[in-house]
PDB file of C-alpha atoms in Angstrom:
ATOM      1  CA  MET A   1     -10.147  -4.893   3.763  1.00 89.00           C
ATOM      2  CA  VAL A   2     -10.984  -7.207   0.960  1.00 92.00           C
ATOM      3  CA  THR A   3      -9.074  -7.832  -2.548  1.00 92.00           C
ATOM      4  CA  PHE A   4      -9.198 -10.279  -5.098  1.00 95.00           C
ATOM      5  CA  SER A   5      -6.114 -11.774  -7.114  1.00 93.00           C
ATOM      6  CA  PRO A   6      -5.418 -10.234 -10.438  1.00 91.00           C
ATOM      7  CA  GLN A   7      -6.790 -13.801 -11.934  1.00 93.00           C
ATOM      8  CA  GLY A   8      -9.828 -13.518  -9.852  1.00 94.00           C
ATOM      9  CA  THR A   9      -9.198 -16.803  -8.423  1.00 94.00           C
ATOM     10  CA  MET A  10      -8.438 -15.912  -4.715  1.00 94.00           C
ATOM     11  CA  ILE A  11      -9.563 -13.544  -2.204  1.00 95.00           C
ATOM     12  CA  VAL A  12      -7.503 -11.882   0.686  1.00 94.00           C
ATOM     13  CA  THR A  13      -8.934 -10.571   3.704  1.00 94.00           C
ATOM     14  CA  ALA A  14      -7.586  -8.558   6.695  1.00 92.00           C
ATOM     15  CA  SER A  15      -9.863  -8.061   9.670  1.00 87.00           C
ATOM     16  CA  ALA A  16     -10.294  -6.520  12.954  1.00 81.00           C
ATOM     17  CA  ASP A  17      -9.746  -9.547  14.379  1.00 89.00           C
ATOM     18  CA  ASN A  18      -5.935  -9.587  13.623  1.00 90.00           C
ATOM     19  CA  THR A  19      -5.680 -12.140  10.939  1.00 93.00           C
ATOM     20  CA  VAL A  20      -5.254 -12.116   7.159  1.00 93.00           C
ATOM     21  CA  LYS A  21      -6.851 -14.884   5.428  1.00 94.00           C
ATOM     22  CA  LEU A  22      -6.391 -16.213   1.938  1.00 94.00           C
ATOM     23  CA  TRP A  23      -9.686 -17.935   0.321  1.00 94.00           C
ATOM     24  CA  ASP A  24     -10.877 -19.311  -2.794  1.00 94.00           C
ATOM     25  CA  LEU A  25     -13.889 -18.440  -4.439  1.00 94.00           C
ATOM     26  CA  ASN A  26     -15.855 -21.444  -3.235  1.00 95.00           C
ATOM     27  CA  GLY A  27     -15.077 -20.124   0.308  1.00 94.00           C
ATOM     28  CA  ASP A  28     -12.446 -22.548   1.298  1.00 96.00           C
ATOM     29  CA  LEU A  29      -9.633 -21.276   3.237  1.00 95.00           C
ATOM     30  CA  LEU A  30      -6.206 -21.622   1.807  1.00 92.00           C
ATOM     31  CA  ALA A  31      -3.937 -19.990   4.139  1.00 91.00           C
ATOM     32  CA  HIS A  32      -4.528 -18.002   7.639  1.00 90.00           C
ATOM     33  CA  ARG A  33      -2.263 -15.737   9.256  1.00 89.00           C
ATOM     34  CA  GLU A  34      -2.449 -14.404  12.833  1.00 90.00           C
ATOM     35  CA  TYR A  35      -1.112 -10.892  14.045  1.00 87.00           C
ATOM     36  CA  GLN A  36      -0.320 -10.066  17.483  1.00 82.00           C
ATOM     37  CA  SER A  37      -2.190  -6.444  16.585  1.00 83.00           C
ATOM     38  CA  ALA A  38      -3.848  -5.009  13.502  1.00 84.00           C
ATOM     39  CA  ALA A  39      -3.464  -6.464  10.005  1.00 88.00           C
ATOM     40  CA  TYR A  40      -5.049  -3.643   8.183  1.00 87.00           C
ATOM     41  CA  TYR A  41      -3.989  -3.702   4.314  1.00 90.00           C
ATOM     42  CA  VAL A  42      -3.504  -6.050   1.649  1.00 93.00           C
ATOM     43  CA  SER A  43      -2.548  -6.205  -1.922  1.00 92.00           C
ATOM     44  CA  PHE A  44      -1.822  -8.854  -4.506  1.00 93.00           C
ATOM     45  CA  SER A  45       1.262  -8.531  -7.093  1.00 91.00           C
ATOM     46  CA  PRO A  46       0.220  -8.415 -10.700  1.00 87.00           C
ATOM     47  CA  ASP A  47       0.884 -11.860 -11.276  1.00 89.00           C
ATOM     48  CA  GLY A  48      -0.809 -12.951  -8.150  1.00 90.00           C
ATOM     49  CA  ARG A  49       2.440 -14.531  -6.649  1.00 89.00           C
ATOM     50  CA  LEU A  50       3.165 -12.172  -3.815  1.00 92.00           C
ATOM     51  CA  ILE A  51       0.815 -10.745  -1.146  1.00 94.00           C
ATOM     52  CA  ALA A  52       2.062  -7.529   0.556  1.00 94.00           C
ATOM     53  CA  ILE A  53       0.563  -7.103   4.172  1.00 93.00           C
ATOM     54  CA  ALA A  54       0.442  -3.862   6.307  1.00 90.00           C
ATOM     55  CA  SER A  55       0.160  -4.152   9.845  1.00 88.00           C
ATOM     56  CA  MET A  56       1.048  -3.346  13.387  1.00 83.00           C
ATOM     57  CA  THR A  57       3.309  -5.383  15.721  1.00 79.00           C
ATOM     58  CA  GLU A  58       2.716  -5.711  19.154  1.00 76.00           C
ATOM     59  CA  ASN A  59       4.822  -2.742  20.282  1.00 77.00           C
ATOM     60  CA  HIS A  60       2.584  -0.573  17.868  1.00 77.00           C
ATOM     61  CA  ALA A  61       5.425  -0.212  15.123  1.00 79.00           C
ATOM     62  CA  HIS A  62       3.869  -0.609  11.428  1.00 86.00           C
ATOM     63  CA  GLN A  63       5.364  -2.806   8.916  1.00 87.00           C
ATOM     64  CA  ILE A  64       4.989  -4.366   5.443  1.00 92.00           C
ATOM     65  CA  GLU A  65       5.451  -8.061   4.979  1.00 92.00           C
ATOM     66  CA  LEU A  66       5.601 -10.132   1.697  1.00 93.00           C
ATOM     67  CA  TRP A  67       4.240 -13.491   1.392  1.00 92.00           C
ATOM     68  CA  ASN A  68       3.711 -15.731  -1.158  1.00 86.00           C
ATOM     69  CA  HIS A  69       0.196 -17.216  -1.823  1.00 73.00           C
ATOM     70  CA  ASN A  70       1.355 -20.479  -0.215  1.00 77.00           C
ATOM     71  CA  ASN A  71       1.493 -18.791   2.963  1.00 74.00           C
ATOM     72  CA  LYS A  72       5.243 -18.713   2.895  1.00 80.00           C
ATOM     73  CA  TYR A  73       7.188 -15.775   4.278  1.00 81.00           C
ATOM     74  CA  GLN A  74       9.285 -13.988   2.186  1.00 84.00           C
ATOM     75  CA  GLN A  75      10.492 -10.780   3.914  1.00 88.00           C
ATOM     76  CA  ILE A  76       9.611  -7.434   6.242  1.00 87.00           C
ATOM     77  CA  LEU A  77      10.396  -4.809   4.098  1.00 86.00           C
ATOM     78  CA  LYS A  78      13.224  -2.673   5.495  1.00 69.00           C
ATOM     79  CA  GLY A  79      12.196   0.489   6.458  1.00 67.00           C
ATOM     80  CA  ASN A  80      10.843   2.682   9.283  1.00 65.00           C
ATOM     81  CA  PHE A  81       7.235   3.287   9.708  1.00 70.00           C
ATOM     82  CA  ASP A  82       6.312   5.751  12.230  1.00 74.00           C
ATOM     83  CA  SER A  83       2.666   5.806  11.319  1.00 79.00           C
ATOM     84  CA  LEU A  84      -0.033   3.959   9.450  1.00 83.00           C
ATOM     85  CA  VAL A  85       0.583   2.541   6.060  1.00 86.00           C
ATOM     86  CA  MET A  86      -2.692   4.019   4.210  1.00 82.00           C
ATOM     87  CA  SER A  87      -2.088   2.379   0.597  1.00 85.00           C
ATOM     88  CA  ILE A  88       0.092  -0.303  -0.984  1.00 88.00           C
ATOM     89  CA  VAL A  89       0.343  -1.219  -4.545  1.00 85.00           C
ATOM     90  CA  PHE A  90       2.587  -3.269  -6.517  1.00 86.00           C
ATOM     91  CA  ILE A  91       3.830  -1.585  -9.658  1.00 81.00           C
ATOM     92  CA  PRO A  92       3.140  -4.027 -12.739  1.00 76.00           C
ATOM     93  CA  ASP A  93       5.807  -5.505 -14.917  1.00 72.00           C
ATOM     94  CA  SER A  94       8.651  -4.730 -12.123  1.00 73.00           C
ATOM     95  CA  ASP A  95       9.738  -5.830  -8.981  1.00 86.00           C
ATOM     96  CA  ILE A  96       8.621  -2.301  -6.992  1.00 86.00           C
ATOM     97  CA  LEU A  97       6.033  -2.028  -4.356  1.00 88.00           C
ATOM     98  CA  ALA A  98       4.689   1.625  -3.652  1.00 85.00           C
ATOM     99  CA  SER A  99       3.327   2.602  -0.251  1.00 87.00           C
ATOM    100  CA  ILE A 100       2.143   5.839   1.203  1.00 83.00           C
ATOM    101  CA  SER A 101       1.856   6.290   5.145  1.00 83.00           C
ATOM    102  CA  HIS A 102      -0.201   8.710   7.119  1.00 78.00           C
ATOM    103  CA  GLU A 103       3.378  10.420   7.965  1.00 77.00           C
ATOM    104  CA  GLN A 104       2.996  12.049   4.648  1.00 75.00           C
ATOM    105  CA  THR A 105       5.706   9.760   2.898  1.00 81.00           C
ATOM    106  CA  ILE A 106       5.286   7.729  -0.211  1.00 81.00           C
ATOM    107  CA  ARG A 107       7.968   4.863  -0.431  1.00 86.00           C
ATOM    108  CA  LEU A 108       9.194   2.408  -3.063  1.00 85.00           C
ATOM    109  CA  TRP A 109      10.527  -0.775  -2.385  1.00 90.00           C
ATOM    110  CA  ASN A 110      12.561  -3.512  -4.025  1.00 90.00           C
ATOM    111  CA  THR A 111      10.562  -6.838  -3.803  1.00 91.00           C
ATOM    112  CA  VAL A 112      13.088  -9.088  -4.248  1.00 89.00           C
ATOM    113  CA  ASP A 113      15.375  -7.885  -1.840  1.00 90.00           C
ATOM    114  CA  GLY A 114      13.420  -5.567   0.422  1.00 89.00           C
ATOM    115  CA  SER A 115      15.548  -2.598   0.112  1.00 89.00           C
ATOM    116  CA  LEU A 116      13.778   0.905   0.122  1.00 89.00           C
ATOM    117  CA  LEU A 117      14.528   2.476  -3.335  1.00 87.00           C
ATOM    118  CA  GLN A 118      13.206   6.275  -2.544  1.00 84.00           C
ATOM    119  CA  THR A 119      11.276   7.881  -0.005  1.00 83.00           C
ATOM    120  CA  ILE A 120       9.190  10.967  -1.308  1.00 77.00           C
ATOM    121  CA  GLU A 121       7.866  13.646   0.960  1.00 76.00           C
ATOM    122  CA  VAL A 122       4.149  14.593   0.399  1.00 68.00           C
ATOM    123  CA  ASN A 123       5.263  17.978   1.637  1.00 62.00           C
ATOM    124  CA  ASN A 124       2.137  19.366   3.228  1.00 60.00           C
ATOM    125  CA  ASN A 125       1.662  20.197   6.977  1.00 61.00           C
ATOM    126  CA  PHE A 126      -1.711  18.263   7.326  1.00 62.00           C
ATOM    127  CA  SER A 127      -2.266  14.618   8.340  1.00 67.00           C
ATOM    128  CA  ILE A 128      -3.139  12.099   5.632  1.00 69.00           C
ATOM    129  CA  THR A 129      -6.551  10.961   5.920  1.00 68.00           C
ATOM    130  CA  ALA A 130      -6.836   8.703   2.826  1.00 69.00           C
ATOM    131  CA  ALA A 131      -4.422   7.581   0.019  1.00 67.00           C
ATOM    132  CA  PHE A 132      -4.794   5.623  -2.892  1.00 69.00           C
ATOM    133  CA  ILE A 133      -2.008   4.309  -5.479  1.00 70.00           C
ATOM    134  CA  TYR A 134      -3.060   3.422  -9.064  1.00 71.00           C
ATOM    135  CA  CYS A 135      -0.420   1.907 -11.417  1.00 67.00           C
ATOM    136  CA  SER A 136      -1.635   0.869 -14.767  1.00 62.00           C
ATOM    137  CA  SER A 137       1.818  -0.631 -15.803  1.00 57.00           C
ATOM    138  CA  GLN A 138       5.692   0.125 -15.311  1.00 52.00           C
ATOM    139  CA  ASN A 139       5.836   2.286 -18.654  1.00 57.00           C
ATOM    140  CA  ASP A 140       2.478   4.177 -18.592  1.00 61.00           C
ATOM    141  CA  ASN A 141       1.498   7.153 -16.430  1.00 65.00           C
ATOM    142  CA  SER A 142      -0.021   6.322 -12.924  1.00 69.00           C
ATOM    143  CA  ALA A 143      -1.451   8.375 -10.092  1.00 72.00           C
ATOM    144  CA  ILE A 144      -1.206   8.897  -6.575  1.00 73.00           C
ATOM    145  CA  ALA A 145      -4.201  10.519  -4.732  1.00 73.00           C
ATOM    146  CA  VAL A 146      -3.898  11.818  -1.169  1.00 73.00           C
ATOM    147  CA  ALA A 147      -6.563  13.418   1.015  1.00 74.00           C
ATOM    148  CA  ASN A 148      -5.775  15.434   4.057  1.00 72.00           C
ATOM    149  CA  SER A 149      -7.389  16.782   7.370  1.00 72.00           C
ATOM    150  CA  GLU A 150      -7.812  20.298   5.718  1.00 74.00           C
ATOM    151  CA  ASN A 151     -10.308  18.594   3.065  1.00 77.00           C
ATOM    152  CA  ARG A 152      -7.757  18.995   0.270  1.00 76.00           C
ATOM    153  CA  ILE A 153      -7.145  16.107  -2.164  1.00 76.00           C
ATOM    154  CA  SER A 154      -3.783  16.297  -4.032  1.00 73.00           C
ATOM    155  CA  LEU A 155      -3.390  14.214  -7.400  1.00 73.00           C
ATOM    156  CA  TRP A 156      -0.234  13.362  -9.020  1.00 68.00           C
ATOM    157  CA  SER A 157       0.434  12.079 -12.496  1.00 67.00           C
ATOM    158  CA  LEU A 158       3.551  10.069 -12.523  1.00 64.00           C
ATOM    159  CA  SER A 159       5.874   7.325 -14.200  1.00 67.00           C
ATOM    160  CA  ILE A 160       7.993   4.755 -12.428  1.00 66.00           C
ATOM    161  CA  GLU A 161      10.980   6.722 -13.688  1.00 71.00           C
ATOM    162  CA  GLU A 162       9.693   9.963 -12.018  1.00 68.00           C
ATOM    163  CA  LEU A 163       9.091   8.480  -8.872  1.00 66.00           C
ATOM    164  CA  LEU A 164      12.318   6.703  -8.745  1.00 68.00           C
ATOM    165  CA  SER A 165      13.837   9.958  -9.307  1.00 70.00           C
ATOM    166  CA  ASN A 166      11.710  11.811  -6.927  1.00 59.00           C
ATOM    167  CA  SER A 167      10.276  14.327  -9.389  1.00 52.00           C
ATOM    168  CA  THR A 168       6.558  13.816  -9.410  1.00 49.00           C
ATOM    169  CA  ASN A 169       4.140  16.222 -11.572  1.00 47.00           C
ATOM    170  CA  GLN A 170       1.462  17.306  -9.322  1.00 48.00           C
ATOM    171  CA  ILE A 171      -1.236  17.910 -11.756  1.00 41.00           C
ATOM    172  CA  ARG A 172      -4.218  18.954  -9.596  1.00 43.00           C
ATOM    173  CA  ASP A 173      -4.749  20.160  -6.118  1.00 45.00           C
ATOM    174  CA  TYR A 174      -8.494  20.149  -5.339  1.00 42.00           C
ATOM    175  CA  THR A 175      -9.645  21.868  -2.494  1.00 43.00           C
ATOM    176  CA  ASN A 176     -13.284  20.580  -1.109  1.00 41.00           C
ATOM    177  CA  ARG A 177     -14.883  22.699   1.368  1.00 38.00           C
ATOM    178  CA  LEU A 178     -17.769  20.629   2.381  1.00 35.00           C
ATOM    179  CA  THR A 179     -20.984  22.597   4.018  1.00 35.00           C
ATOM    180  CA  GLN A 180     -22.995  20.815   6.388  1.00 38.00           C
ATOM    181  CA  SER A 181     -26.677  20.819   6.039  1.00 36.00           C
ATOM    182  CA  SER A 182     -29.149  20.585   9.201  1.00 36.00           C
TER     183      SER A 182
END
């Protein structure tokens, strides 16, 4: 996983070698974190000040940690992850981080104190195979797209107020049956 800082001055990578590295655009290593197991998703806050890292611990639990770009630990988000975190994104103009997990939950976190603000069940009986969260700003509508093991993609239009009140508006539900050609 590779992502650029919002200012375009740094790159953060999460690798199969259980590391997260922060680089400048000249290829100089600015910070390096090692994990006992996989670190698999990273995201910058809109101001570039924080980096969220989804990882697996040595006992195979999943977690999200917050670090500042100077490689200083901020906190582990206070929640229970029973499965892989598929996507994480900071909501612009706020202190909120959104995550979506393979276990079919969307979680909203307070990045100041690490508390869980809201848990939203995706409500389908299939495993999530891919997820993407797009947030343009706190006051604008944003979107969450979820693909499941039955080749169905669900898309929600939302605002942060809707998410916090657990009243997402599902705007489309796509079914994609792929035919295999020989």
